[in-house]
């Protein structure tokens, strides 16, 4: 059981020491808290009361106070990020003691173990602002969604932003191939199929292939074509906790795994060629995606059929217009001097991507 008392979590955890403080003399409780810290990848500092040097109490990003120690810390300065941990769920006095020490939360073991592991892991990872997460989906087959997703990710990385490109389409041929890195070392989606609960953001990032200054989560050449939705949720949540930007290349079909990916998005771009059949097909995709994604915008790709322009396509679909995706020669894997999408930083596609990120970051409240 966990319950909030009065305060918000401490802000700016990314700039604080990553050692939580444990205050207890209860040996059994201490063993449990040390075990949970180990599961979260954190090494705590342990005291029987408020540390003699008061700055330890103030500077720790998270303070876990055993119920046995509540009276001993009652005179400590008030601060955020204090959790009162106990075992007796039937003790009504625990709420009074929590208020007396200014605790943010009351947590009872063993019920609250998963919540506490997540909270400690946030401290260990230095969680700050989550990544701006953008999905790209084609309004019909061959719309150029994968090309745009790669170009957006490469452009973000070229600007020095931590960037992860996620291939959520197992039948798309692999974004690592599009980036010329099909043989690069690192894990692919099937390695995460058994993931449940919390995945470490740092460990995820380090395990993936690095191509063009960004990390790529793609598919291998095996038979696996579906990842359980719990694994999709865990992996994308870990990616978002690292900050920066995450770009997700999405299939046009909607299954449970894709729905989990859509639920993690801040916004999605629907790439629609400017002809009537493509607009009709895109309308069906928009209806499905729009049930999950709060912010869905249309990116129109020419050439235009008679009577159509980018604004008319957006009007027909009833979606905000993200802009016109420039037409460039086909961009395939590097061969014969060709470059993956967006790598040169020149040309109309690169300019479209740079302008998109500039607008999106401003809307999201600044740099990531």
Short mmCIF file of C-alpha atoms in Angstrom, two decimals:
data_model
loop_
_atom_site.label_atom_id
_atom_site.label_comp_id
_atom_site.label_asym_id
_atom_site.label_seq_id
_atom_site.Cartn_x
_atom_site.Cartn_y
_atom_site.Cartn_z
CA UNK A 1 0.00 0.00 0.00
CA UNK A 2 1.18 3.52 -0.77
CA UNK A 3 -0.58 6.81 -0.14
CA UNK A 4 0.29 10.45 -0.63
CA UNK A 5 0.17 12.88 2.28
CA UNK A 6 0.90 16.44 1.28
CA UNK A 7 3.83 17.20 -1.00
CA UNK A 8 5.00 16.75 -4.57
CA UNK A 9 8.14 14.71 -5.40
CA UNK A 10 11.40 16.64 -5.11
CA UNK A 11 12.16 18.60 -8.28
CA UNK A 12 15.40 18.45 -10.18
CA UNK A 13 16.37 14.95 -9.05
CA UNK A 14 18.78 14.72 -11.95
CA UNK A 15 21.11 17.23 -10.29
CA UNK A 16 21.11 15.56 -6.86
CA UNK A 17 23.29 12.77 -5.45
CA UNK A 18 21.99 9.33 -6.41
CA UNK A 19 22.28 7.79 -2.90
CA UNK A 20 18.97 7.47 -1.06
CA UNK A 21 19.06 7.81 2.73
CA UNK A 22 17.61 5.06 4.94
CA UNK A 23 16.83 5.87 8.58
CA UNK A 24 15.87 2.87 10.74
CA UNK A 25 17.03 0.59 13.55
CA UNK A 26 14.66 -2.20 12.57
CA UNK A 27 17.02 -4.91 11.25
CA UNK A 28 14.31 -6.77 9.35
CA UNK A 29 13.02 -3.60 7.72
CA UNK A 30 16.57 -2.54 6.86
CA UNK A 31 17.20 -5.87 5.12
CA UNK A 32 14.08 -5.36 3.00
CA UNK A 33 15.00 -1.79 2.09
CA UNK A 34 18.56 -2.78 1.17
CA UNK A 35 17.16 -5.54 -1.03
CA UNK A 36 14.84 -3.10 -2.80
CA UNK A 37 17.66 -0.61 -3.30
CA UNK A 38 19.79 -3.35 -4.86
CA UNK A 39 16.92 -4.27 -7.19
CA UNK A 40 16.73 -0.62 -8.27
CA UNK A 41 20.48 -0.33 -8.81
CA UNK A 42 21.07 2.16 -5.96
CA UNK A 43 23.51 2.10 -3.03
CA UNK A 44 21.90 3.80 -0.02
CA UNK A 45 23.35 5.58 2.99
CA UNK A 46 22.08 4.10 6.27
CA UNK A 47 21.63 5.88 9.63
CA UNK A 48 19.74 5.18 12.85
CA UNK A 49 18.60 8.78 13.07
CA UNK A 50 19.11 12.13 11.34
CA UNK A 51 22.76 12.22 10.13
CA UNK A 52 25.04 14.20 12.43
CA UNK A 53 25.91 16.41 9.49
CA UNK A 54 22.50 17.79 8.61
CA UNK A 55 23.37 18.31 4.98
CA UNK A 56 23.05 14.52 4.50
CA UNK A 57 19.39 14.77 5.40
CA UNK A 58 18.84 17.77 3.14
CA UNK A 59 20.87 16.64 0.13
CA UNK A 60 19.70 13.03 -0.24
CA UNK A 61 17.33 12.78 -3.23
CA UNK A 62 15.09 10.33 -1.35
CA UNK A 63 14.73 9.60 2.39
CA UNK A 64 13.21 6.31 3.57
CA UNK A 65 12.24 6.56 7.22
CA UNK A 66 11.31 3.39 9.05
CA UNK A 67 8.22 3.73 11.20
CA UNK A 68 10.41 2.85 14.21
CA UNK A 69 12.51 5.98 13.57
CA UNK A 70 9.69 8.48 13.05
CA UNK A 71 10.07 10.03 16.49
CA UNK A 72 13.87 10.33 16.13
CA UNK A 73 13.59 12.39 12.93
CA UNK A 74 10.68 14.54 14.13
CA UNK A 75 12.92 17.54 14.72
CA UNK A 76 14.67 17.38 11.35
CA UNK A 77 14.14 20.22 8.86
CA UNK A 78 11.12 19.74 6.60
CA UNK A 79 11.94 18.67 3.05
CA UNK A 80 10.33 16.91 0.14
CA UNK A 81 11.13 13.34 -0.88
CA UNK A 82 10.51 11.68 2.52
CA UNK A 83 8.73 8.31 2.60
CA UNK A 84 7.58 6.74 5.88
CA UNK A 85 7.90 2.94 5.56
CA UNK A 86 6.11 0.49 7.84
CA UNK A 87 4.43 -2.92 7.96
CA UNK A 88 1.29 -2.55 10.10
CA UNK A 89 -1.49 -1.53 7.74
CA UNK A 90 -3.98 -1.44 10.63
CA UNK A 91 -2.06 1.17 12.66
CA UNK A 92 -3.99 4.48 12.37
CA UNK A 93 -1.17 6.32 14.14
CA UNK A 94 1.10 6.00 11.11
CA UNK A 95 -0.68 8.91 9.42
CA UNK A 96 -0.09 11.19 12.40
CA UNK A 97 3.60 10.25 12.46
CA UNK A 98 3.85 10.90 8.71
CA UNK A 99 2.44 14.39 9.13
CA UNK A 100 4.79 15.07 12.06
CA UNK A 101 7.89 14.34 9.96
CA UNK A 102 6.53 15.98 6.78
CA UNK A 103 6.50 12.76 4.74
CA UNK A 104 5.28 12.82 1.13
CA UNK A 105 4.12 9.22 1.23
CA UNK A 106 3.22 6.43 3.62
CA UNK A 107 4.27 3.02 2.28
CA UNK A 108 3.51 -0.40 3.72
CA UNK A 109 5.59 -3.46 2.88
CA UNK A 110 5.33 -5.84 1.20
CA UNK A 111 2.44 -4.36 -0.84
CA UNK A 112 4.32 -1.23 -1.83
CA UNK A 113 7.55 -2.89 -2.98
CA UNK A 114 7.10 -2.32 -6.72
CA UNK A 115 6.26 1.37 -6.23
CA UNK A 116 9.29 1.85 -4.00
CA UNK A 117 11.67 0.10 -6.40
CA UNK A 118 10.49 2.42 -9.17
CA UNK A 119 10.96 5.47 -6.97
CA UNK A 120 14.48 4.41 -5.92
CA UNK A 121 15.37 3.62 -9.54
CA UNK A 122 14.26 7.11 -10.56
CA UNK A 123 16.78 8.46 -8.06
CA UNK A 124 19.54 6.16 -9.31
CA UNK A 125 18.93 7.14 -12.93
CA UNK A 126 18.58 10.84 -12.20
CA UNK A 127 15.18 11.11 -13.85
CA UNK A 128 14.35 14.57 -15.14
CA UNK A 129 12.09 15.75 -17.92
CA UNK A 130 10.87 12.85 -20.09
CA UNK A 131 11.82 12.63 -23.74
CA UNK A 132 9.70 14.39 -26.34
CA UNK A 133 8.26 11.32 -28.07
CA UNK A 134 7.06 11.55 -31.67
CA UNK A 135 5.45 8.80 -33.71
CA UNK A 136 5.38 8.61 -37.51
CA UNK A 137 2.82 6.50 -39.38
CA UNK A 138 2.01 6.21 -43.06
CA UNK A 139 -1.46 7.02 -44.32
CA UNK A 140 -0.98 4.22 -46.84
CA UNK A 141 1.77 1.85 -47.88
CA UNK A 142 4.80 3.57 -49.39
CA UNK A 143 3.94 6.97 -47.94
CA UNK A 144 7.51 7.53 -46.76
CA UNK A 145 6.90 7.29 -43.01
CA UNK A 146 10.08 5.32 -42.30
CA UNK A 147 12.16 7.77 -44.30
CA UNK A 148 10.69 10.69 -42.36
CA UNK A 149 11.16 8.91 -39.01
CA UNK A 150 14.84 8.31 -39.79
CA UNK A 151 15.33 11.87 -40.98
CA UNK A 152 13.72 13.30 -37.84
CA UNK A 153 15.90 11.14 -35.59
CA UNK A 154 19.12 11.91 -37.45
CA UNK A 155 18.32 15.64 -37.40
CA UNK A 156 17.67 15.56 -33.65
CA UNK A 157 20.95 13.73 -32.99
CA UNK A 158 22.86 16.12 -35.25
CA UNK A 159 21.69 18.96 -33.01
CA UNK A 160 23.32 17.25 -30.02
CA UNK A 161 20.08 15.94 -28.47
CA UNK A 162 20.03 12.45 -26.93
CA UNK A 163 17.96 10.55 -29.49
CA UNK A 164 16.46 7.08 -29.76
CA UNK A 165 14.86 5.79 -32.94
CA UNK A 166 12.38 2.95 -32.35
CA UNK A 167 11.24 0.64 -35.13
CA UNK A 168 7.76 -0.50 -34.11
CA UNK A 169 6.99 -2.12 -37.49
CA UNK A 170 8.29 -5.71 -37.56
CA UNK A 171 7.36 -6.06 -41.24
CA UNK A 172 9.07 -2.89 -42.38
CA UNK A 173 12.47 -4.38 -43.19
CA UNK A 174 14.36 -2.75 -40.31
CA UNK A 175 15.32 0.85 -39.72
CA UNK A 176 18.87 -0.28 -39.00
CA UNK A 177 19.02 -1.31 -42.66
CA UNK A 178 17.76 2.10 -43.77
CA UNK A 179 20.54 3.67 -41.68
CA UNK A 180 23.18 1.29 -43.03
CA UNK A 181 23.69 -0.50 -39.71
CA UNK A 182 22.13 -3.94 -40.11
CA UNK A 183 25.39 -5.56 -38.95
CA UNK A 184 26.04 -3.13 -36.07
CA UNK A 185 26.54 -4.65 -32.64
CA UNK A 186 23.69 -4.29 -30.17
CA UNK A 187 20.36 -5.74 -29.13
CA UNK A 188 17.19 -5.83 -31.21
CA UNK A 189 13.52 -6.09 -30.20
CA UNK A 190 13.40 -9.87 -29.64
CA UNK A 191 15.93 -9.50 -26.81
CA UNK A 192 13.37 -7.44 -24.89
CA UNK A 193 10.34 -9.68 -25.49
CA UNK A 194 10.40 -10.99 -21.92
CA UNK A 195 10.74 -7.54 -20.30
CA UNK A 196 8.26 -6.78 -17.54
CA UNK A 197 7.98 -4.04 -14.95
CA UNK A 198 10.83 -1.57 -15.09
CA UNK A 199 13.71 -1.56 -17.60
CA UNK A 200 16.76 0.51 -16.73
CA UNK A 201 16.98 3.49 -19.07
CA UNK A 202 20.77 3.68 -19.02
CA UNK A 203 21.17 -0.05 -19.57
CA UNK A 204 18.71 0.08 -22.48
CA UNK A 205 20.55 2.92 -24.15
CA UNK A 206 23.95 1.27 -23.81
CA UNK A 207 22.68 -2.05 -25.18
CA UNK A 208 21.41 -0.68 -28.51
CA UNK A 209 23.33 -0.09 -31.74
CA UNK A 210 24.65 3.45 -32.17
CA UNK A 211 24.30 4.78 -35.71
CA UNK A 212 24.82 8.38 -36.82
CA UNK A 213 25.08 9.55 -33.17
CA UNK A 214 21.71 8.07 -32.18
CA UNK A 215 20.58 4.79 -30.68
CA UNK A 216 18.36 2.48 -32.74
CA UNK A 217 15.96 -0.22 -31.55
CA UNK A 218 15.08 -2.29 -34.59
CA UNK A 219 14.31 -5.90 -35.51
CA UNK A 220 16.64 -8.78 -36.21
CA UNK A 221 16.28 -11.09 -39.20
CA UNK A 222 14.56 -13.85 -37.21
CA UNK A 223 10.96 -14.98 -37.12
CA UNK A 224 9.79 -12.79 -34.23
CA UNK A 225 7.15 -10.35 -35.50
CA UNK A 226 5.38 -9.38 -32.28
CA UNK A 227 6.45 -8.13 -28.86
CA UNK A 228 4.12 -8.46 -25.84
CA UNK A 229 2.49 -5.14 -24.93
CA UNK A 230 4.00 -5.26 -21.43
CA UNK A 231 7.48 -5.35 -22.97
CA UNK A 232 6.68 -2.47 -25.34
CA UNK A 233 5.41 -0.43 -22.39
CA UNK A 234 8.49 -1.17 -20.26
CA UNK A 235 11.02 -0.43 -23.02
CA UNK A 236 9.44 2.82 -24.21
CA UNK A 237 8.95 4.05 -20.65
CA UNK A 238 12.66 3.45 -20.04
CA UNK A 239 13.55 5.31 -23.22
CA UNK A 240 11.41 8.29 -22.24
CA UNK A 241 12.98 8.54 -18.79
CA UNK A 242 16.36 9.25 -20.40
CA UNK A 243 15.14 12.55 -21.80
CA UNK A 244 15.96 14.04 -25.19
CA UNK A 245 13.82 12.80 -28.06
CA UNK A 246 12.33 9.45 -29.03
CA UNK A 247 11.08 8.84 -32.59
CA UNK A 248 8.84 5.83 -33.21
CA UNK A 249 8.22 4.44 -36.70
CA UNK A 250 4.74 2.88 -36.52
CA UNK A 251 2.91 0.33 -38.66
CA UNK A 252 -0.54 1.12 -40.04
CA UNK A 253 -2.16 -1.81 -38.27
CA UNK A 254 -3.25 -1.43 -34.64
CA UNK A 255 -2.61 -4.31 -32.21
CA UNK A 256 -1.99 -4.36 -28.46
CA UNK A 257 1.74 -3.70 -28.79
CA UNK A 258 1.22 -0.80 -31.19
CA UNK A 259 -1.45 0.62 -28.87
CA UNK A 260 1.11 0.64 -26.06
CA UNK A 261 3.54 2.53 -28.30
CA UNK A 262 0.86 5.04 -29.29
CA UNK A 263 0.00 5.65 -25.64
CA UNK A 264 3.58 6.80 -24.98
CA UNK A 265 3.55 9.47 -27.71
CA UNK A 266 3.44 13.21 -27.17
CA UNK A 267 2.39 13.69 -30.79
CA UNK A 268 2.14 11.70 -34.01
CA UNK A 269 2.64 12.58 -37.67
CA UNK A 270 0.44 10.94 -40.28
CA UNK A 271 2.33 10.98 -43.60
CA UNK A 272 -0.11 11.26 -46.49
CA UNK A 273 0.70 11.41 -50.22
CA UNK A 274 -1.45 14.05 -51.89
CA UNK A 275 -3.82 11.90 -53.93
CA UNK A 276 -7.43 10.97 -53.25
CA UNK A 277 -6.88 7.24 -52.68
CA UNK A 278 -4.13 7.99 -50.17
CA UNK A 279 -6.36 10.49 -48.38
CA UNK A 280 -9.16 7.92 -48.19
CA UNK A 281 -6.80 5.28 -46.78
CA UNK A 282 -5.29 7.79 -44.37
CA UNK A 283 -8.73 8.61 -43.01
CA UNK A 284 -9.10 5.06 -41.75
CA UNK A 285 -5.62 5.08 -40.21
CA UNK A 286 -6.36 8.42 -38.55
CA UNK A 287 -9.56 7.06 -37.03
CA UNK A 288 -7.69 4.17 -35.41
CA UNK A 289 -4.62 6.13 -34.29
CA UNK A 290 -6.70 9.08 -33.09
CA UNK A 291 -8.44 6.86 -30.54
CA UNK A 292 -5.14 6.63 -28.62
CA UNK A 293 -3.02 9.63 -29.60
CA UNK A 294 -4.11 13.01 -28.26
CA UNK A 295 -2.12 15.08 -30.78
CA UNK A 296 -2.26 13.73 -34.33
CA UNK A 297 -1.10 15.94 -37.21
CA UNK A 298 -0.86 15.39 -40.94
CA UNK A 299 2.35 15.74 -42.95
CA UNK A 300 1.54 15.92 -46.66
CA UNK A 301 3.87 14.60 -49.36
CA UNK A 302 3.63 15.64 -52.99
CA UNK A 303 3.38 15.59 -55.92
CA UNK A 304 -0.17 16.86 -55.70
CA UNK A 305 -3.15 15.50 -57.58
CA UNK A 306 -5.27 18.12 -59.36
CA UNK A 307 -7.34 20.11 -56.89
CA UNK A 308 -5.29 19.12 -53.86
CA UNK A 309 -2.74 20.96 -51.80
CA UNK A 310 -1.44 20.39 -48.27
CA UNK A 311 -4.16 22.47 -46.60
CA UNK A 312 -6.92 20.71 -48.52
CA UNK A 313 -5.56 17.29 -47.49
CA UNK A 314 -5.51 18.41 -43.85
CA UNK A 315 -9.06 19.74 -44.19
CA UNK A 316 -10.35 16.51 -45.69
CA UNK A 317 -8.80 14.52 -42.84
CA UNK A 318 -9.90 16.99 -40.17
CA UNK A 319 -6.37 17.17 -38.74
CA UNK A 320 -3.90 19.97 -37.99
CA UNK A 321 -1.30 20.46 -40.71
CA UNK A 322 2.30 19.76 -39.65
CA UNK A 323 3.64 20.83 -43.03
CA UNK A 324 4.64 19.57 -46.45
CA UNK A 325 7.22 16.79 -46.52
CA UNK A 326 9.57 17.65 -49.38
CA UNK A 327 9.99 15.21 -52.24
CA UNK A 328 13.56 13.94 -52.58
CA UNK A 329 15.02 11.03 -54.54
CA UNK A 330 14.60 7.64 -52.87
CA UNK A 331 16.85 7.35 -49.83
CA UNK A 332 17.97 3.80 -49.23
CA UNK A 333 20.85 2.23 -47.28
CA UNK A 334 24.28 3.76 -47.96
CA UNK A 335 25.62 2.53 -51.25
CA UNK A 336 27.00 4.24 -54.27
CA UNK A 337 27.60 7.45 -52.31
CA UNK A 338 24.03 7.77 -51.04
CA UNK A 339 23.36 8.85 -47.46
CA UNK A 340 20.61 7.79 -45.04
CA UNK A 341 17.77 10.29 -44.60
CA UNK A 342 18.84 13.57 -43.05
CA UNK A 343 22.51 12.73 -42.46
CA UNK A 344 23.98 15.53 -44.58
CA UNK A 345 21.94 18.23 -42.88
CA UNK A 346 21.27 19.75 -46.30
CA UNK A 347 18.30 19.66 -48.61
CA UNK A 348 14.57 20.28 -48.18
CA UNK A 349 13.93 17.16 -46.04
CA UNK A 350 16.60 18.14 -43.52
CA UNK A 351 15.18 21.67 -43.37
CA UNK A 352 11.67 20.30 -42.82
CA UNK A 353 12.93 18.17 -39.92
CA UNK A 354 14.90 21.02 -38.35
CA UNK A 355 11.87 23.31 -38.51
CA UNK A 356 9.64 20.61 -37.08
CA UNK A 357 11.89 20.07 -34.04
CA UNK A 358 12.22 23.79 -33.46
CA UNK A 359 8.44 24.18 -33.32
CA UNK A 360 7.83 20.99 -31.34
CA UNK A 361 10.40 21.83 -28.67
CA UNK A 362 8.95 25.30 -28.22
CA UNK A 363 5.47 23.79 -27.83
CA UNK A 364 6.85 21.30 -25.30
CA UNK A 365 8.37 24.06 -23.20
CA UNK A 366 12.00 24.27 -24.27
CA UNK A 367 14.98 22.05 -24.97
CA UNK A 368 15.22 18.49 -23.71
#
